[in-house]
Short mmCIF file of C-alpha atoms and ligand atoms in Angstrom, two decimals:
data_model
loop_
_atom_site.label_atom_id
_atom_site.label_comp_id
_atom_site.label_asym_id
_atom_site.label_seq_id
_atom_site.Cartn_x
_atom_site.Cartn_y
_atom_site.Cartn_z
CA HIS R 55 17.14 -61.77 -21.90
CA ASP R 56 20.92 -61.75 -21.45
CA GLU R 57 21.77 -62.37 -25.08
CA ARG R 58 24.99 -60.90 -26.46
CA PRO R 59 26.32 -58.52 -27.67
CA ARG R 60 26.38 -55.84 -25.02
CA SER R 61 24.28 -52.76 -25.50
CA ASP R 62 25.52 -50.14 -27.93
CA SER R 63 22.68 -47.72 -27.17
CA HIS R 64 21.88 -45.73 -24.09
CA LEU R 65 18.52 -45.03 -22.55
CA LEU R 66 17.28 -41.45 -22.57
CA VAL R 67 16.49 -41.41 -18.86
CA PRO R 68 15.00 -38.08 -17.80
CA LEU R 69 17.15 -36.04 -15.45
CA ILE R 70 15.11 -34.28 -12.79
CA ASP R 71 16.63 -31.31 -11.03
CA LEU R 72 15.08 -31.63 -7.55
CA GLN R 73 16.06 -28.20 -6.28
CA GLY R 74 12.80 -26.46 -7.20
CA PHE R 75 10.65 -29.31 -5.91
CA LEU R 76 12.56 -29.58 -2.62
CA SER R 77 12.26 -25.86 -2.02
CA GLY R 78 8.49 -25.93 -2.66
CA ASP R 79 8.39 -24.09 -6.01
CA PRO R 80 4.96 -25.04 -7.45
CA VAL R 81 5.92 -24.65 -11.12
CA ALA R 82 9.05 -26.77 -10.73
CA SER R 83 7.04 -29.36 -8.76
CA LEU R 84 4.41 -29.65 -11.46
CA GLU R 85 7.03 -30.07 -14.17
CA ALA R 86 8.99 -32.63 -12.09
CA SER R 87 5.84 -34.68 -11.41
CA ARG R 88 4.94 -34.68 -15.12
CA VAL R 89 8.40 -35.95 -16.11
CA VAL R 90 8.36 -38.59 -13.35
CA ARG R 91 4.92 -39.78 -14.42
CA ASP R 92 5.98 -40.24 -18.05
CA ALA R 93 9.13 -42.13 -17.09
CA CYS R 94 7.41 -44.35 -14.51
CA ARG R 95 4.60 -45.34 -16.86
CA LYS R 96 7.16 -46.35 -19.49
CA HIS R 97 10.06 -48.04 -17.68
CA GLY R 98 10.29 -46.75 -14.11
CA PHE R 99 13.77 -45.21 -14.39
CA PHE R 100 14.78 -41.56 -13.88
CA LEU R 101 17.79 -39.59 -12.65
CA VAL R 102 17.85 -36.95 -9.92
CA SER R 103 20.32 -34.10 -9.44
CA ASN R 104 20.42 -31.31 -6.83
CA HIS R 105 19.01 -33.91 -4.44
CA GLY R 106 20.44 -32.39 -1.28
CA VAL R 107 22.85 -35.26 -0.53
CA ASP R 108 26.35 -33.98 0.24
CA CYS R 109 28.75 -35.06 -2.54
CA ARG R 110 31.46 -35.52 0.11
CA LEU R 111 29.28 -38.16 1.80
CA ILE R 112 28.85 -39.97 -1.52
CA SER R 113 32.58 -40.03 -2.17
CA ASP R 114 33.28 -41.16 1.42
CA ALA R 115 30.80 -44.01 0.92
CA HIS R 116 32.72 -45.08 -2.22
CA HIS R 117 36.07 -44.90 -0.40
CA CYS R 118 34.75 -47.10 2.38
CA MET R 119 33.88 -49.68 -0.26
CA ASP R 120 37.53 -49.74 -1.39
CA ARG R 121 38.49 -50.29 2.22
CA PHE R 122 36.13 -53.20 2.77
CA PHE R 123 36.56 -54.99 -0.56
CA GLY R 124 40.33 -54.48 -0.40
CA LEU R 125 40.52 -56.77 2.66
CA THR R 126 41.60 -60.40 2.33
CA LEU R 127 38.84 -62.91 1.63
CA SER R 128 38.98 -64.37 5.12
CA GLU R 129 38.65 -60.90 6.65
CA LYS R 130 35.62 -60.13 4.46
CA GLN R 131 34.11 -63.49 5.30
CA ARG R 132 33.70 -62.36 8.89
CA ALA R 133 30.55 -60.74 7.50
CA GLN R 134 29.62 -63.78 5.33
CA ARG R 135 25.95 -63.83 4.39
CA LYS R 136 24.02 -66.89 5.53
CA LEU R 137 21.53 -68.77 3.34
CA TRP R 138 18.13 -66.99 3.16
CA GLU R 139 19.46 -63.86 4.81
CA SER R 140 19.57 -60.60 2.90
CA HIS R 141 22.46 -59.20 4.89
CA GLY R 142 26.20 -59.80 4.81
CA TYR R 143 29.04 -60.43 2.37
CA THR R 144 28.76 -62.51 -0.82
CA SER R 145 31.34 -63.27 -3.46
CA SER R 146 31.29 -65.08 -6.79
CA PHE R 147 35.00 -65.82 -6.45
CA THR R 148 35.21 -68.10 -3.44
CA GLY R 149 34.77 -71.37 -5.34
CA ARG R 150 31.93 -72.38 -3.07
CA PHE R 151 29.33 -71.18 -5.49
CA HIS R 152 28.09 -72.10 -8.91
CA SER R 153 30.06 -70.53 -11.77
CA LYS R 154 26.90 -68.91 -13.15
CA LEU R 155 26.71 -66.54 -10.21
CA PRO R 156 27.27 -62.92 -11.19
CA TRP R 157 30.77 -61.48 -11.38
CA LYS R 158 30.84 -59.42 -8.22
CA GLU R 159 31.22 -59.12 -4.50
CA THR R 160 28.56 -57.48 -2.36
CA LEU R 161 28.04 -56.32 1.19
CA SER R 162 24.43 -55.76 2.24
CA PHE R 163 22.95 -54.53 5.48
CA ARG R 164 19.65 -53.54 7.00
CA TYR R 165 18.66 -49.93 7.58
CA SER R 166 15.81 -48.89 9.81
CA ALA R 167 14.22 -45.44 9.98
CA GLU R 168 12.26 -46.40 13.07
CA GLU R 169 12.78 -44.52 16.26
CA GLY R 170 15.43 -46.17 18.41
CA SER R 171 17.27 -47.62 15.37
CA SER R 172 19.50 -44.65 14.72
CA LYS R 173 22.69 -46.76 14.83
CA VAL R 174 21.56 -50.01 13.29
CA VAL R 175 23.98 -49.80 10.34
CA GLU R 176 26.94 -48.70 12.41
CA ASP R 177 26.29 -51.39 15.02
CA TYR R 178 25.98 -54.09 12.36
CA LEU R 179 29.32 -53.23 10.75
CA VAL R 180 31.16 -52.96 14.04
CA ASP R 181 29.61 -56.25 15.19
CA ALA R 182 30.58 -58.06 11.99
CA MET R 183 33.96 -56.45 11.30
CA GLY R 184 35.22 -55.06 14.60
CA ASP R 185 36.05 -51.57 15.85
CA GLN R 186 38.19 -50.76 12.81
CA PHE R 187 34.88 -50.41 10.92
CA LYS R 188 33.39 -47.87 13.30
CA GLN R 189 34.20 -44.96 11.01
CA SER R 190 32.86 -46.74 7.89
CA GLY R 191 29.81 -47.76 9.91
CA GLY R 192 29.18 -44.11 10.81
CA ILE R 193 29.53 -43.08 7.16
CA TYR R 194 27.09 -45.73 5.93
CA GLN R 195 24.68 -44.84 8.72
CA GLU R 196 24.75 -41.23 7.58
CA TYR R 197 24.49 -42.25 3.92
CA CYS R 198 21.44 -44.45 4.59
CA ASP R 199 19.80 -41.66 6.63
CA ALA R 200 20.30 -39.37 3.62
CA MET R 201 18.88 -42.03 1.26
CA SER R 202 15.85 -42.53 3.48
CA THR R 203 15.20 -38.77 3.55
CA LEU R 204 15.62 -38.51 -0.22
CA SER R 205 13.39 -41.50 -0.87
CA LEU R 206 10.60 -39.93 1.23
CA SER R 207 10.86 -36.76 -0.86
CA ILE R 208 10.67 -38.86 -4.02
CA MET R 209 7.62 -40.60 -2.54
CA GLU R 210 5.99 -37.16 -2.25
CA LEU R 211 6.74 -36.55 -5.90
CA LEU R 212 5.34 -39.96 -6.87
CA GLY R 213 2.19 -39.25 -4.85
CA ILE R 214 1.67 -35.92 -6.60
CA SER R 215 2.36 -37.49 -9.99
CA LEU R 216 -0.28 -40.18 -9.39
CA GLY R 217 -2.82 -37.65 -8.15
CA VAL R 218 -3.12 -39.19 -4.66
CA GLY R 219 -1.56 -36.31 -2.76
CA ARG R 220 1.86 -35.55 -1.42
CA ASN R 221 1.68 -37.48 1.84
CA CYS R 222 0.04 -40.72 0.77
CA PHE R 223 3.22 -42.72 0.01
CA ARG R 224 5.46 -40.62 2.20
CA ASP R 225 3.44 -41.63 5.27
CA PHE R 226 3.46 -45.26 4.15
CA PHE R 227 7.27 -45.34 4.11
CA GLU R 228 7.92 -43.39 7.31
CA GLY R 229 9.78 -45.79 9.58
CA ASN R 230 10.93 -47.80 6.55
CA ASP R 231 12.94 -51.00 7.03
CA SER R 232 15.27 -50.88 4.06
CA ILE R 233 18.33 -52.58 2.59
CA MET R 234 21.64 -51.08 1.56
CA ARG R 235 23.89 -52.99 -0.85
CA LEU R 236 27.45 -52.21 -1.89
CA ASN R 237 28.24 -53.74 -5.30
CA TYR R 238 31.88 -54.27 -6.23
CA TYR R 239 32.63 -55.54 -9.75
CA PRO R 240 36.30 -56.39 -10.42
CA PRO R 241 37.55 -56.37 -14.02
CA CYS R 242 36.87 -59.59 -15.91
CA GLN R 243 39.12 -60.94 -18.67
CA LYS R 244 36.11 -62.24 -20.57
CA PRO R 245 33.37 -59.72 -19.84
CA ASP R 246 31.16 -61.07 -22.63
CA MET R 247 30.95 -64.45 -20.88
CA THR R 248 29.38 -63.16 -17.70
CA LEU R 249 27.33 -60.42 -16.06
CA GLY R 250 28.03 -58.29 -13.00
CA THR R 251 24.42 -58.51 -11.89
CA GLY R 252 22.00 -60.75 -13.77
CA PRO R 253 18.69 -59.46 -15.20
CA HIS R 254 16.13 -58.80 -12.46
CA CYS R 255 13.36 -56.48 -11.33
CA ASP R 256 13.88 -55.14 -7.82
CA PRO R 257 11.28 -56.72 -5.53
CA THR R 258 11.64 -53.71 -3.22
CA SER R 259 9.76 -50.38 -3.52
CA LEU R 260 12.20 -47.78 -4.77
CA THR R 261 15.91 -48.05 -5.54
CA ILE R 262 18.32 -45.13 -5.31
CA LEU R 263 21.57 -46.10 -6.99
CA HIS R 264 24.84 -44.23 -7.15
CA GLN R 265 27.12 -45.66 -9.80
CA ASP R 266 30.72 -44.53 -10.30
CA GLN R 267 31.93 -43.15 -13.63
CA VAL R 268 32.83 -46.57 -15.12
CA GLY R 269 29.29 -47.40 -16.26
CA GLY R 270 27.61 -50.78 -16.68
CA LEU R 271 23.95 -50.46 -15.64
CA GLU R 272 21.59 -51.54 -18.41
CA VAL R 273 17.78 -51.49 -18.65
CA LEU R 274 15.57 -53.61 -20.91
CA VAL R 275 13.17 -51.37 -22.86
CA ASP R 276 11.32 -52.52 -25.98
CA ASP R 277 13.17 -55.85 -25.82
CA LYS R 278 16.57 -54.20 -26.09
CA TRP R 279 19.24 -53.53 -23.47
CA HIS R 280 20.14 -49.85 -23.04
CA LEU R 281 22.99 -48.42 -20.98
CA VAL R 282 22.19 -45.85 -18.31
CA LEU R 283 25.20 -43.55 -18.57
CA PRO R 284 26.74 -42.35 -15.30
CA HIS R 285 26.40 -38.65 -14.40
CA VAL R 286 28.44 -36.98 -11.66
CA ASN R 287 26.52 -36.24 -8.43
CA THR R 288 23.38 -37.83 -9.83
CA PHE R 289 21.37 -40.78 -8.57
CA VAL R 290 19.57 -43.34 -10.70
CA VAL R 291 16.10 -43.97 -9.26
CA ASN R 292 13.89 -46.88 -10.24
CA ILE R 293 10.54 -48.32 -9.29
CA GLY R 294 10.53 -51.80 -7.72
CA ASP R 295 7.83 -54.49 -7.70
CA THR R 296 6.38 -53.40 -4.34
CA PHE R 297 5.74 -49.88 -5.59
CA MET R 298 4.42 -51.23 -8.87
CA ALA R 299 1.82 -53.07 -6.79
CA LEU R 300 1.16 -49.96 -4.65
CA SER R 301 0.44 -48.00 -7.83
CA ASN R 302 -1.89 -50.79 -8.98
CA GLY R 303 0.43 -51.52 -11.90
CA ILE R 304 0.39 -47.98 -13.30
CA TYR R 305 4.11 -47.45 -12.61
CA LYS R 306 6.47 -50.08 -13.98
CA SER R 307 9.22 -52.07 -12.38
CA CYS R 308 11.59 -52.94 -15.18
CA LEU R 309 14.28 -55.58 -15.84
CA HIS R 310 17.82 -54.31 -15.45
CA ARG R 311 21.32 -55.78 -15.11
CA ALA R 312 24.94 -54.71 -14.75
CA VAL R 313 27.69 -55.65 -17.18
CA VAL R 314 31.41 -55.79 -16.37
CA ASN R 315 34.48 -54.77 -18.34
CA SER R 316 38.03 -56.04 -18.78
CA THR R 317 40.00 -53.10 -17.39
CA ARG R 318 38.30 -51.25 -14.55
CA THR R 319 36.71 -52.12 -11.24
CA ARG R 320 33.18 -50.74 -11.06
CA LYS R 321 31.32 -49.81 -7.88
CA SER R 322 27.72 -48.96 -7.12
CA LEU R 323 25.79 -48.14 -3.95
CA ALA R 324 22.18 -49.30 -3.96
CA PHE R 325 19.62 -48.24 -1.36
CA PHE R 326 16.43 -50.31 -1.55
CA LEU R 327 13.48 -48.66 0.15
CA CYS R 328 11.13 -51.18 1.79
CA PRO R 329 8.04 -50.62 3.94
CA SER R 330 8.14 -51.72 7.57
CA LYS R 331 7.32 -55.41 7.89
CA GLU R 332 3.72 -55.23 9.04
CA LYS R 333 2.48 -52.66 6.48
CA LEU R 334 -0.12 -53.94 4.07
CA VAL R 335 0.76 -53.18 0.45
CA ARG R 336 -2.54 -52.01 -1.02
CA PRO R 337 -2.99 -49.16 -3.53
CA PRO R 338 -4.89 -46.05 -2.43
CA LYS R 339 -8.56 -46.30 -3.45
CA GLU R 340 -8.22 -43.52 -6.08
CA LEU R 341 -5.98 -45.89 -8.06
CA MET R 342 -8.32 -48.88 -7.84
CA GLU R 343 -11.42 -47.43 -9.48
CA THR R 344 -11.10 -49.70 -12.49
CA GLY R 345 -10.21 -52.84 -10.51
CA ARG R 346 -7.21 -54.47 -8.83
CA GLU R 347 -4.05 -55.91 -10.34
CA TYR R 348 -2.57 -57.55 -7.23
CA PRO R 349 -3.78 -58.91 -3.89
CA ASP R 350 -2.76 -57.31 -0.58
CA PHE R 351 0.58 -58.49 0.74
CA THR R 352 3.31 -57.52 3.15
CA TRP R 353 6.89 -56.93 2.02
CA PRO R 354 8.28 -60.03 3.85
CA MET R 355 5.79 -62.20 1.89
CA LEU R 356 7.05 -60.91 -1.47
CA LEU R 357 10.68 -61.11 -0.35
CA GLU R 358 10.31 -64.76 0.66
CA PHE R 359 8.60 -65.60 -2.63
CA THR R 360 11.34 -63.85 -4.64
CA GLN R 361 14.13 -65.60 -2.74
CA LYS R 362 12.56 -69.01 -3.34
CA HIS R 363 11.20 -68.69 -6.86
CA TYR R 364 13.20 -66.03 -8.68
CA ARG R 365 13.87 -66.75 -12.36
CA ALA R 366 15.30 -64.20 -14.80
CA ASP R 367 12.73 -65.09 -17.44
CA MET R 368 9.74 -64.79 -15.10
CA ASN R 369 7.71 -61.77 -13.98
CA THR R 370 8.05 -62.29 -10.22
CA LEU R 371 5.25 -59.95 -9.18
CA GLN R 372 2.81 -61.58 -11.56
CA ALA R 373 3.84 -65.11 -10.49
CA PHE R 374 3.51 -64.08 -6.84
CA SER R 375 0.04 -62.66 -7.45
CA SER R 376 -1.38 -65.58 -9.40
C1 LIG H 696 21.34 -54.40 -7.75
O1 LIG H 696 22.19 -54.36 -6.85
O2 LIG H 696 20.20 -54.93 -7.60
C2 LIG H 696 21.61 -53.78 -9.06
O3 LIG H 696 20.77 -53.82 -9.92
C3 LIG H 696 22.92 -53.12 -9.27
C4 LIG H 696 23.02 -52.36 -10.55
C5 LIG H 696 24.35 -51.68 -10.75
O4 LIG H 696 25.33 -52.03 -10.11
O5 LIG H 696 24.39 -50.78 -11.58
#
């Protein structure tokens, strides 16, 4: 699906103003759940504004990325990701990897909303990078806390929109064990020859992405790539495979990718909501009246399958379920 040329159209992703929903306004909530339902049945992508996340925190999180990715390679490699781990630093530019790897550097870490894990992000960064990353660690800890809170509110909205009640999915993701990824895409002299992030569906449950103003996120809808234009102080939200299974296939997890450009570095912050490890992914019974699309599984089972068998031209969730 990564045929050239790059997309010249953009996707009309609905923008949901969350203010009314978050303050409990029933009319605004009904309208928001209707818009979410339409978008999630079609492609699983929508935007949220007035989400309650401090814009200062978002800009601090972007500045900390400049700080980390501006280090020398050997400094960044102190956090080098190990094979089969989802956490740590990766780079397409170290020469150790295959040239087909995407054109980017990433730093990923685990976030836990469980009691007693209130400093897991901060501790990880200080452990990997030393005390000079204490401040960045604190900022990413706060950012992930805000993402976890926002994703639980969005879970309420998804529950309402699917007619299973406000708390159904919210309760399921309390104590979530999630992943945060910082994506850093340097300019590329031949942007048409590569991709920043290759085409994939997120295996996780819900992604909350903040992209800077450069733009480059694309979604495949009706066999065509469409740009998702950046909006200030707005998050891109999308359904992942785990939530697609939880909704018994009613809500879609959709292929997306990121392209690069020849002049500007692009950055994005992706928070991937995941259930805690032992939770059984099984749709609520109201959504299974006409049968089941997928067997029960736990998130680590799907993660392991995706890491071992991922192919851009394959529907991972379907392959995992068959
Ligand atoms: C990912 O990190 O999985 C993405 O899809 C990133 C998309 C982007 O950078 O816009």
